[in-house]
Amino acid sequence: MKIVVDAMGGDHAPEAVVEGAVLAAREYGVGVILTGLSDRVEAELSKYEDRDELPIEVVHAEDVVEMHESPAKVLRGKKKSSIKVGLQLVKDESAAAFVSAGNTGAVLAFSTFTLRPLKGVDRPAIAIQLPTLKGPAILLDAGANVDCKTIQLFQFGIMGHSFAKYILGKDTPDVGLLSIGEEDSKGNEVTREAFQMLKSSHIKFIGNLEGKEVYRGNADVIVCDGFIGNVALKISESLAEMIGTNLKQLFMTNWRTKLGYFLLKPHFMEFKKSVDYSETGGAPLLGVNGVCIIAHGSSSPKAIKNAINRARELVEKKMNEHIREDIEQNLAVSKESFWKQIKSIAFTSETEENADNAAKETDPSLENKSKQN
């Protein structure tokens, strides 16, 4: 198996990316293709004594996408970028997956136009793994789609179900829809309709989730649009940073608190590991016809290594095949049930209106009362 890695993507590229690729090649024995400016990439690889023994090759890409560049501009003007070249290798089946810590918008745009969405998927979604009181959960979308239609939220729920089942090992994942209240009447029109579609699917839909439920672990899959998901992600990252900083300051107050920290350090390290994004490496872009992992822009070599491993895992467990099957299985059933409910509501409304009109014809005083009101 070969996995393409964007060597020029990220705040610490190419140094951290190359080191992460070397670590992955050593630990997992996976083949790595590094795309980018070949002279710079080879210069980094030459620092490793076992370079010639490692299953790593370099493919030149003359364009570099900067983190601040517009996806639309990049899509038109940098068709020989390390991102585009890498994704083309996946499309041509010269590699099994793609990993990048580069410009997220550019990765999304090139992935969508190069790999194309899976059959039955309107738009791909970024799926992030979150720590909860009951183990890891997955939230999607975390930023790929600011505005979503009902059918897209439904598809996110199905894709999240597939990921939680086959990657997180949840036999029957609990899928929840992030909203402003638990009642099915809460939320906007899109979330209310998505509620009905998810409810009529074959997956285990547990209803609406309020924000306070996310980290309690009451759902294995949290569904939301990319606007809400990305805000939740950034708040979570800053909250974790704030808690860590405050605890560090607290434990450095005096010798007693320092002693307490020394005794509790192993437990704090475990906690830190559970909230460290580098442990999972990156977020899969679910719904494209190929495996694509989007790593954090400030990824360390460890994060890149783990992102490569996550890509390998998705390929080996045939993630896209499961998504395709689950989408096909649930879409027909859910659409039929959804439209039955819509027709039922329309029929009920029409029946009530007809009954009301008939009553007014029988008793004209009702018509007068209606006009007075």
Tab-separated table of N, CA and C in Angstrom, residues 98-102 125-130 276-286 291-312:
chain	number	residue	atom	x	y	z
A	98	PHE	N	-4.566	9.866	0.538
A	98	PHE	CA	-3.879	11.154	0.513
A	98	PHE	C	-3.955	11.809	1.881
A	99	VAL	N	-2.837	12.407	2.320
A	99	VAL	CA	-2.766	13.100	3.611
A	99	VAL	C	-2.183	14.488	3.394
A	100	SER	N	-2.805	15.503	4.004
A	100	SER	CA	-2.268	16.861	3.897
A	100	SER	C	-2.552	17.656	5.162
A	101	ALA	N	-1.552	18.424	5.590
A	101	ALA	CA	-1.725	19.374	6.694
A	101	ALA	C	-1.785	20.791	6.139
A	102	GLY	N	-2.027	20.902	4.857
A	102	GLY	CA	-2.019	22.195	4.188
A	102	GLY	C	-3.338	22.933	4.251
A	125	ALA	N	-17.860	15.585	3.938
A	125	ALA	CA	-17.860	16.224	5.258
A	125	ALA	C	-16.579	15.890	6.004
A	126	ILE	N	-16.087	16.855	6.776
A	126	ILE	CA	-14.923	16.626	7.631
A	126	ILE	C	-15.408	16.007	8.934
A	127	ALA	N	-14.852	14.864	9.283
A	127	ALA	CA	-15.272	14.144	10.490
A	127	ALA	C	-14.159	14.187	11.531
A	128	ILE	N	-14.406	14.872	12.639
A	128	ILE	CA	-13.390	14.970	13.689
A	128	ILE	C	-13.731	14.034	14.843
A	129	GLN	N	-12.700	13.481	15.448
A	129	GLN	CA	-12.878	12.593	16.592
A	129	GLN	C	-12.768	13.408	17.876
A	130	LEU	N	-13.752	13.225	18.768
A	130	LEU	CA	-13.791	13.961	20.025
A	130	LEU	C	-13.683	13.012	21.209
A	276	ASP	N	-5.411	15.261	22.833
A	276	ASP	CA	-4.369	15.695	21.899
A	276	ASP	C	-4.718	15.252	20.479
A	277	TYR	N	-4.913	16.226	19.585
A	277	TYR	CA	-5.293	15.903	18.202
A	277	TYR	C	-4.240	15.072	17.484
A	278	SER	N	-2.985	15.181	17.922
A	278	SER	CA	-1.911	14.457	17.236
A	278	SER	C	-2.033	12.947	17.416
A	279	GLU	N	-2.816	12.509	18.407
A	279	GLU	CA	-2.993	11.076	18.632
A	279	GLU	C	-3.780	10.423	17.500
A	280	THR	N	-4.746	11.153	16.943
A	280	THR	CA	-5.497	10.615	15.800
A	280	THR	C	-4.891	11.073	14.480
A	281	GLY	N	-4.110	12.151	14.527
A	281	GLY	CA	-3.384	12.591	13.341
A	281	GLY	C	-4.133	13.542	12.452
A	282	GLY	N	-5.365	13.226	12.136
A	282	GLY	CA	-6.111	14.081	11.231
A	282	GLY	C	-7.553	13.647	11.114
A	283	ALA	N	-8.328	14.441	10.394
A	283	ALA	CA	-9.753	14.179	10.212
A	283	ALA	C	-10.014	13.676	8.801
A	284	PRO	N	-10.728	12.569	8.662
A	284	PRO	CA	-11.043	12.084	7.319
A	284	PRO	C	-12.075	12.964	6.627
A	285	LEU	N	-11.900	13.146	5.349
A	285	LEU	CA	-12.906	13.815	4.526
A	285	LEU	C	-13.806	12.712	3.977
A	286	LEU	N	-14.920	12.483	4.634
A	286	LEU	CA	-15.811	11.393	4.253
A	286	LEU	C	-16.723	11.806	3.109
A	291	VAL	N	-9.654	7.907	-0.190
A	291	VAL	CA	-9.386	8.237	1.211
A	291	VAL	C	-8.544	9.505	1.279
A	292	CYS	N	-9.038	10.481	2.033
A	292	CYS	CA	-8.341	11.762	2.188
A	292	CYS	C	-8.358	12.153	3.659
A	293	ILE	N	-7.187	12.424	4.215
A	293	ILE	CA	-7.064	12.830	5.611
A	293	ILE	C	-6.556	14.264	5.673
A	294	ILE	N	-7.290	15.107	6.401
A	294	ILE	CA	-6.892	16.503	6.585
A	294	ILE	C	-6.293	16.650	7.975
A	295	ALA	N	-4.999	16.920	8.032
A	295	ALA	CA	-4.306	17.071	9.309
A	295	ALA	C	-4.306	18.533	9.742
A	296	HIS	N	-4.042	18.755	11.014
A	296	HIS	CA	-3.985	20.113	11.563
A	296	HIS	C	-2.821	20.878	10.939
A	297	GLY	N	-3.008	22.166	10.709
A	297	GLY	CA	-1.961	22.972	10.080
A	297	GLY	C	-0.657	22.994	10.854
A	298	SER	N	-0.737	22.875	12.174
A	298	SER	CA	0.474	22.900	13.003
A	298	SER	C	0.932	21.500	13.388
A	299	SER	N	0.620	20.525	12.552
A	299	SER	CA	0.935	19.126	12.859
A	299	SER	C	2.418	18.894	13.110
A	300	SER	N	2.680	18.105	14.142
A	300	SER	CA	4.036	17.667	14.471
A	300	SER	C	4.353	16.411	13.671
A	301	PRO	N	5.603	15.957	13.680
A	301	PRO	CA	5.924	14.687	13.017
A	301	PRO	C	5.067	13.531	13.532
A	302	LYS	N	4.800	13.522	14.838
A	302	LYS	CA	3.949	12.482	15.420
A	302	LYS	C	2.548	12.530	14.825
A	303	ALA	N	2.005	13.725	14.664
A	303	ALA	CA	0.669	13.875	14.095
A	303	ALA	C	0.631	13.393	12.646
A	304	ILE	N	1.647	13.719	11.876
A	304	ILE	CA	1.719	13.265	10.482
A	304	ILE	C	1.806	11.746	10.427
A	305	LYS	N	2.623	11.175	11.282
A	305	LYS	CA	2.746	9.714	11.341
A	305	LYS	C	1.392	9.073	11.616
A	306	ASN	N	0.660	9.612	12.596
A	306	ASN	CA	-0.637	9.045	12.955
A	306	ASN	C	-1.697	9.316	11.897
A	307	ALA	N	-1.576	10.420	11.171
A	307	ALA	CA	-2.499	10.692	10.066
A	307	ALA	C	-2.315	9.661	8.954
A	308	ILE	N	-1.071	9.314	8.689
A	308	ILE	CA	-0.777	8.277	7.689
A	308	ILE	C	-1.351	6.940	8.142
A	309	ASN	N	-1.219	6.660	9.423
A	309	ASN	CA	-1.761	5.410	9.959
A	309	ASN	C	-3.283	5.388	9.881
A	310	ARG	N	-3.925	6.533	10.144
A	310	ARG	CA	-5.381	6.596	10.033
A	310	ARG	C	-5.821	6.376	8.590
A	311	ALA	N	-5.083	6.934	7.644
A	311	ALA	CA	-5.387	6.720	6.229
A	311	ALA	C	-5.265	5.240	5.881
A	312	ARG	N	-4.203	4.616	6.360
A	312	ARG	CA	-4.000	3.180	6.123
A	312	ARG	C	-5.168	2.367	6.682
